[in-house]
């Protein structure tokens, strides 16, 4: 006899019949009836009207029937809260049952019933179960605390369950420890005080001991929790790493990835020249490769993570490119990810193999995959100069296939190759021009037009080619229109005599017949340039173009660091920080990633911005400061080359705050080999503004007699807080009220053992001013303001509880998203 | 963690649904955090059906994000298992859990099919209740589960039995129960390897690796302590240092370099990490002791030599030679060579020296089967493929020729050196245990491009 028959009853009066059966005298009949009810519930029928009859069946010593009734209760209690009370007694009784399986079942189920009246009754049994003699009950009770917190957070705090949970970390049973860790982590996700877990060396030691003994899942909970710990020194970091490395041989891929996360994070703290550092790096590679022999879904998760790891530490997998070769039967999502990693690992040593593979892929069936493979060939050419010629000839072969999307993709990458190696492969232009008619995608059309414009002097019929695009000018996408405009202007500057008419035509199309402001503006600029000073026009339009970078799609370094802290999780799969896809996340992870960043950015006094290896022997280390109302960039220049250096100069790119140097670089004497010089460069914020990402990013160019070097650094925001940032009390009150709540941000400052007065003193030193202070219910409330150099005001409320080292703060600002982001950076 | 778990049939109807989190906003309200948007499980369930199960396109990712809700899915025949969450969960863990759930279900009622799931839905709820609490995976070892979740319902137990169950489920050795007795202590070791190859048409090895598994069936009394030894190069080199130079030279030849290995949770990983010794208390019955991977000195049992010639636009001539490359005394079995044919094939003529060959139009391939083949032999097939003229510009992608086979040795060269059993409490010794070892090499993805 099977259960499937329960799914088939579908006649009218079903509920009525079930009701009768539920009240049948025979136990077996009642059980059958409850099964039918559950089946109906699963397929989405409403059987809530049977509530009292089902609850009646609860008083039974048959465990299977009991479980079924509980299942029903979990589903419908919320819709029938008054009736659910009927079940309470039975639950409380079960929590005292001599059989630990029943005690655990009761406490597990009660936690799933989201009815306030029931949760009230849950507290006492839960308290007992947390101290039960049986570990099975304790481990179930631990999870139950997390359930209760989801229903009624206040109650969990008031009843002291958080402390009981913390006590369980020292439990003798490893599974209880693991579940306690899981519950605490879950609670801290929605709890602003993310220091719930209280990770200290003693607790860490307990966790590491439990790690060796608990189930595979428990190991994951513990490892994920360990990754949030910040070891106090290298020795501690190393000893944790030593105890985590054996997990790399676990059969469960999630255990392996979580272990990799801990190791990748703690690697940052180990001295790079130690033997252990090298050994650890070597140990990371084999388990990562092994993950690729798992099931496809896990392979996908592994590959997305390897993509991050390869960007952060390319040395780990540089020898392993072969394992990323695509298999014919791989699911498409695995293929695309492997291809991405292949491009990242391509180097002179393996380029021949990689190219041979890519050529195979370019003849496959899946369009996305083929396109990506073609693009990859182009990337190889740009990345490995020695292979450029072979790549170009491979691309030409592919163009000969005449497969439409292959040709278009190839032309787009060939444009980039021309940019990278000017005046080298122009001989193939003729072949490209043959395919002009088959291009129907904007990207490909734009690429082709760019090529024609750039090499107009070598293409005899360039004017005809460009003219042919001009016919349907208004149907083209903006990208194509803009490129076409520029290309025709280039052509005109190169062959002015024959193309006067053409340029007139395009300029009028762009300026008079178009609604697109970008296009119109560019059209007018060209027009004026050409009509006033053709020589300057030539200089501007035909100037030398900056080099294009070798790597593409690189994840921005701060985001990469954050994602490394999330290895194995969804964030690492999406390559997005958790707050981009999780609502209201105040995660413990977020916090740890911030700390990680702070550790690296601000605590080192002088940071090496430009290493000597990247700048032909010039090393620059520096920091920013604010002194007596002025901002300074303090730098040390060291000459590690064998020749002396002169003719120093510095320039900033446009940045979010318009920071520019107010004086030239004060280095007037030649810098001799092995000599260093300390300088302080005064700054002001009157320069051109452009939004950067991250906001406080500053791109700098430094020139000396040898070459020009580029680097970027992050400006700590507190140097932008101005001295007159103290707001009038009245103004403050009005402004505070006026700012809408959307512009409000809450945050926590942790482990700050200061009282209100010292805090305001400290903050004042950094130009954050206290406007008012009041005492509410034993808490000190500080109201503060600060002003940025660009005139944006930020208001803050700081709540300090004596004895509690964690402060809660609220921030408000009246500016837009721009300043909103700013605040995130300050704290 | 996992907020909800659903099992769908191929039509997108829900067979099993279990919701753990409401994603309501009580905690958010309590702490004054921004309120999450309205969320309903019903909408989430529908969203998955519409966007994934009924999607027109092939699935582009096993993780889908719809309206800030993430859906993880795994498909077994035509059944979809989906785990749903709104948090930043451990993605690898969710997939591992879904696999584990499939394993547990298979162990209880066999194949995962709509019929079986409907037939056992009460059991599935009971299992889910045990292995996933509030979205956190709990002990999911079938051996332990079967002690207290049975299809007959729980029989009344004595107090000792109950506490034995709970201590086993939560204990350090969650995979084995106490008090197991066998009249005959016996164990079977299967070394199962799959050899993977990608070869260029010119016979150059593009990539080759062996992924192997050591599967153990143990029927041993008590709580036996086992130690497993194989010809791992690192171990043998270590021992070689102590012995004579001659010893080291001799054993060095037979040892193999293992790139990486992973173990069942019963193996003490810290001991492997420090001493590279594999010691454990095994689960009762069949389980997978270890997995490993090697890439060096692999014996490739077969070599495929393809020759494809296009004769005009409407004809292809294909000749494929296979050579067996192992001891002549050994026999390979279940040999199958799959030669892909273009989509516009209209007719095929095949001649083969050995076995049977057939053109299978539905699979777009010529399938050549040979029952048995000894080592150091060679065989050949030739085929003429007639093509319909097409105006399709795209060239035929020429998928690789793939091969299947089974050989009675380990292509990696792995050898089991010993498996010692110690059970100090019961009076049987290592010598009394009957041990069986078997080696099977199978083809994994064994492809030659043509």
Short mmCIF file of N, CA and C in Angstrom, two decimals, chain A residues 65-150:
data_model
loop_
_atom_site.label_atom_id
_atom_site.label_comp_id
_atom_site.label_asym_id
_atom_site.label_seq_id
_atom_site.Cartn_x
_atom_site.Cartn_y
_atom_site.Cartn_z
N UNK A 65 2.32 9.35 13.84
CA UNK A 65 1.10 10.16 13.81
C UNK A 65 1.36 11.54 14.42
N UNK A 66 2.12 11.51 15.51
CA UNK A 66 2.45 12.76 16.20
C UNK A 66 3.19 13.71 15.25
N UNK A 67 4.14 13.14 14.51
CA UNK A 67 4.91 13.97 13.59
C UNK A 67 4.01 14.58 12.53
N UNK A 68 3.03 13.79 12.06
CA UNK A 68 2.12 14.30 11.03
C UNK A 68 1.27 15.44 11.56
N UNK A 69 0.77 15.26 12.78
CA UNK A 69 -0.05 16.32 13.37
C UNK A 69 0.79 17.58 13.54
N UNK A 70 2.02 17.42 13.99
CA UNK A 70 2.91 18.56 14.17
C UNK A 70 3.13 19.29 12.85
N UNK A 71 3.28 18.51 11.80
CA UNK A 71 3.51 19.10 10.49
C UNK A 71 2.33 19.99 10.11
N UNK A 72 1.14 19.48 10.40
CA UNK A 72 -0.09 20.22 10.10
C UNK A 72 -0.13 21.51 10.92
N UNK A 73 0.23 21.37 12.19
CA UNK A 73 0.21 22.53 13.09
C UNK A 73 1.13 23.64 12.59
N UNK A 74 2.31 23.25 12.16
CA UNK A 74 3.28 24.25 11.70
C UNK A 74 2.70 25.06 10.57
N UNK A 75 1.89 24.41 9.72
CA UNK A 75 1.35 25.10 8.57
C UNK A 75 0.19 26.01 8.90
N UNK A 76 -0.69 25.56 9.80
CA UNK A 76 -1.95 26.28 9.95
C UNK A 76 -2.10 27.04 11.26
N UNK A 77 -1.17 26.84 12.21
CA UNK A 77 -1.35 27.49 13.50
C UNK A 77 -1.51 28.99 13.35
N UNK A 78 -0.76 29.56 12.40
CA UNK A 78 -0.79 31.00 12.26
C UNK A 78 -2.17 31.50 11.84
N UNK A 79 -2.85 30.71 11.03
CA UNK A 79 -4.16 31.16 10.57
C UNK A 79 -5.24 30.89 11.62
N UNK A 80 -4.95 30.06 12.59
CA UNK A 80 -5.95 29.74 13.62
C UNK A 80 -5.33 29.89 15.01
N UNK A 81 -4.85 31.08 15.35
CA UNK A 81 -4.08 31.21 16.60
C UNK A 81 -4.86 30.78 17.84
N UNK A 82 -6.15 31.06 17.87
CA UNK A 82 -6.90 30.73 19.08
C UNK A 82 -6.99 29.23 19.28
N UNK A 83 -7.19 28.54 18.19
CA UNK A 83 -7.28 27.08 18.28
C UNK A 83 -5.92 26.48 18.61
N UNK A 84 -4.85 27.12 18.11
CA UNK A 84 -3.51 26.57 18.32
C UNK A 84 -3.20 26.42 19.79
N UNK A 85 -3.81 27.30 20.57
CA UNK A 85 -3.59 27.23 22.01
C UNK A 85 -3.93 25.84 22.55
N UNK A 86 -4.92 25.24 21.90
CA UNK A 86 -5.31 23.91 22.34
C UNK A 86 -4.14 22.94 22.36
N UNK A 87 -3.17 23.20 21.49
CA UNK A 87 -2.06 22.27 21.36
C UNK A 87 -0.98 22.49 22.42
N UNK A 88 -1.01 23.68 23.05
CA UNK A 88 0.10 24.03 23.94
C UNK A 88 0.34 22.99 25.02
N UNK A 89 -0.73 22.61 25.66
CA UNK A 89 -0.58 21.66 26.75
C UNK A 89 0.16 20.42 26.33
N UNK A 90 -0.26 19.94 25.18
CA UNK A 90 0.33 18.72 24.66
C UNK A 90 1.83 18.92 24.41
N UNK A 91 2.20 20.09 23.89
CA UNK A 91 3.62 20.38 23.65
C UNK A 91 4.39 20.37 24.95
N UNK A 92 3.86 21.11 25.92
CA UNK A 92 4.58 21.23 27.19
C UNK A 92 4.79 19.86 27.80
N UNK A 93 3.75 19.03 27.66
CA UNK A 93 3.87 17.68 28.20
C UNK A 93 4.96 16.88 27.47
N UNK A 94 4.95 17.03 26.16
CA UNK A 94 5.95 16.29 25.37
C UNK A 94 7.38 16.72 25.69
N UNK A 95 7.53 17.98 26.07
CA UNK A 95 8.88 18.46 26.39
C UNK A 95 9.41 17.80 27.66
N UNK A 96 8.56 17.13 28.39
CA UNK A 96 8.98 16.44 29.61
C UNK A 96 9.02 14.94 29.42
N UNK A 97 8.71 14.51 28.22
CA UNK A 97 8.63 13.07 27.94
C UNK A 97 9.96 12.39 28.26
N UNK A 98 9.91 11.16 28.76
CA UNK A 98 11.18 10.45 29.04
C UNK A 98 11.98 10.16 27.76
N UNK A 99 11.30 10.07 26.63
CA UNK A 99 12.02 9.77 25.39
C UNK A 99 12.63 11.04 24.81
N UNK A 100 13.98 11.09 24.71
CA UNK A 100 14.62 12.31 24.21
C UNK A 100 14.18 12.67 22.79
N UNK A 101 13.85 11.68 21.98
CA UNK A 101 13.42 11.97 20.61
C UNK A 101 12.14 12.80 20.63
N UNK A 102 11.24 12.47 21.57
CA UNK A 102 9.98 13.20 21.65
C UNK A 102 10.19 14.59 22.24
N UNK A 103 11.06 14.68 23.26
CA UNK A 103 11.37 16.01 23.81
C UNK A 103 11.90 16.93 22.71
N UNK A 104 12.84 16.39 21.93
CA UNK A 104 13.43 17.20 20.88
C UNK A 104 12.39 17.57 19.82
N UNK A 105 11.55 16.61 19.46
CA UNK A 105 10.53 16.85 18.45
C UNK A 105 9.60 17.98 18.89
N UNK A 106 9.23 17.96 20.17
CA UNK A 106 8.30 18.97 20.68
C UNK A 106 8.93 20.35 20.62
N UNK A 107 10.17 20.45 21.07
CA UNK A 107 10.78 21.77 21.13
C UNK A 107 11.09 22.28 19.70
N UNK A 108 11.41 21.34 18.82
CA UNK A 108 11.67 21.71 17.43
C UNK A 108 10.41 22.26 16.78
N UNK A 109 9.29 21.57 17.02
CA UNK A 109 8.04 21.98 16.38
C UNK A 109 7.51 23.27 16.97
N UNK A 110 7.59 23.40 18.28
CA UNK A 110 7.07 24.62 18.91
C UNK A 110 7.75 25.85 18.34
N UNK A 111 9.05 25.73 18.06
CA UNK A 111 9.77 26.86 17.50
C UNK A 111 9.29 27.25 16.12
N UNK A 112 8.66 26.30 15.43
CA UNK A 112 8.21 26.58 14.07
C UNK A 112 6.81 27.17 14.03
N UNK A 113 6.13 27.22 15.20
CA UNK A 113 4.76 27.74 15.21
C UNK A 113 4.83 29.22 15.53
N UNK A 114 4.50 30.01 14.54
CA UNK A 114 4.71 31.44 14.69
C UNK A 114 3.49 32.13 15.27
N UNK A 115 3.10 31.73 16.46
CA UNK A 115 1.96 32.35 17.11
C UNK A 115 2.44 32.87 18.46
N UNK A 116 2.20 34.16 18.70
CA UNK A 116 2.74 34.78 19.91
C UNK A 116 2.35 34.03 21.18
N UNK A 117 1.08 33.64 21.25
CA UNK A 117 0.61 33.01 22.48
C UNK A 117 1.37 31.71 22.74
N UNK A 118 1.70 31.02 21.65
CA UNK A 118 2.41 29.76 21.84
C UNK A 118 3.86 30.03 22.24
N UNK A 119 4.46 31.02 21.62
CA UNK A 119 5.86 31.30 21.95
C UNK A 119 6.02 31.67 23.42
N UNK A 120 5.01 32.32 23.98
CA UNK A 120 5.09 32.64 25.40
C UNK A 120 5.29 31.37 26.23
N UNK A 121 4.56 30.35 25.85
CA UNK A 121 4.65 29.09 26.59
C UNK A 121 5.93 28.32 26.28
N UNK A 122 6.57 28.73 25.22
CA UNK A 122 7.77 28.00 24.78
C UNK A 122 8.96 28.26 25.69
N UNK A 123 8.99 29.46 26.31
CA UNK A 123 10.19 29.87 27.03
C UNK A 123 10.65 28.87 28.09
N UNK A 124 9.72 28.46 28.96
CA UNK A 124 10.14 27.58 30.04
C UNK A 124 10.67 26.24 29.53
N UNK A 125 9.88 25.54 28.67
CA UNK A 125 10.41 24.27 28.14
C UNK A 125 11.75 24.45 27.42
N UNK A 126 11.88 25.55 26.69
CA UNK A 126 13.14 25.77 25.95
C UNK A 126 14.31 25.91 26.92
N UNK A 127 14.07 26.65 27.98
CA UNK A 127 15.14 26.85 28.97
C UNK A 127 15.61 25.49 29.51
N UNK A 128 14.62 24.63 29.78
CA UNK A 128 14.97 23.30 30.30
C UNK A 128 15.73 22.50 29.25
N UNK A 129 15.22 22.55 28.04
CA UNK A 129 15.84 21.75 26.98
C UNK A 129 17.27 22.19 26.68
N UNK A 130 17.55 23.49 26.87
CA UNK A 130 18.92 23.96 26.62
C UNK A 130 19.89 23.33 27.62
N UNK A 131 19.34 22.87 28.75
CA UNK A 131 20.21 22.25 29.75
C UNK A 131 19.92 20.77 29.87
N UNK A 132 19.24 20.20 28.91
CA UNK A 132 18.85 18.79 28.95
C UNK A 132 20.10 17.91 29.06
N UNK A 133 19.91 16.72 29.64
CA UNK A 133 21.07 15.82 29.78
C UNK A 133 21.42 15.19 28.43
N UNK A 134 20.45 15.15 27.53
CA UNK A 134 20.69 14.47 26.26
C UNK A 134 21.16 15.47 25.20
N UNK A 135 22.32 15.19 24.57
CA UNK A 135 22.86 16.15 23.59
C UNK A 135 21.92 16.37 22.40
N UNK A 136 21.14 15.35 22.05
CA UNK A 136 20.23 15.47 20.93
C UNK A 136 19.20 16.56 21.20
N UNK A 137 18.73 16.62 22.42
CA UNK A 137 17.76 17.66 22.80
C UNK A 137 18.44 19.02 22.82
N UNK A 138 19.67 19.07 23.36
CA UNK A 138 20.37 20.35 23.45
C UNK A 138 20.64 20.93 22.07
N UNK A 139 21.05 20.05 21.14
CA UNK A 139 21.38 20.59 19.82
C UNK A 139 20.12 21.10 19.11
N UNK A 140 18.98 20.47 19.40
CA UNK A 140 17.72 20.94 18.82
C UNK A 140 17.29 22.25 19.47
N UNK A 141 17.49 22.34 20.77
CA UNK A 141 17.11 23.56 21.50
C UNK A 141 17.93 24.74 21.03
N UNK A 142 19.22 24.50 20.71
CA UNK A 142 20.09 25.59 20.26
C UNK A 142 19.50 26.24 19.01
N UNK A 143 19.08 25.41 18.05
CA UNK A 143 18.50 25.95 16.83
C UNK A 143 17.18 26.65 17.13
N UNK A 144 16.47 26.13 18.13
CA UNK A 144 15.17 26.70 18.48
C UNK A 144 15.31 28.16 18.94
N UNK A 145 16.43 28.49 19.57
CA UNK A 145 16.63 29.87 19.99
C UNK A 145 16.65 30.79 18.76
N UNK A 146 17.31 30.33 17.70
CA UNK A 146 17.33 31.13 16.47
C UNK A 146 15.93 31.28 15.90
N UNK A 147 15.13 30.22 16.00
CA UNK A 147 13.76 30.30 15.50
C UNK A 147 12.97 31.34 16.28
N UNK A 148 13.11 31.26 17.62
CA UNK A 148 12.38 32.18 18.48
C UNK A 148 12.80 33.62 18.17
N UNK A 149 14.08 33.81 17.91
CA UNK A 149 14.58 35.15 17.62
C UNK A 149 13.94 35.71 16.35
N UNK A 150 13.67 34.82 15.41
CA UNK A 150 13.04 35.26 14.17
C UNK A 150 11.59 35.69 14.43
#
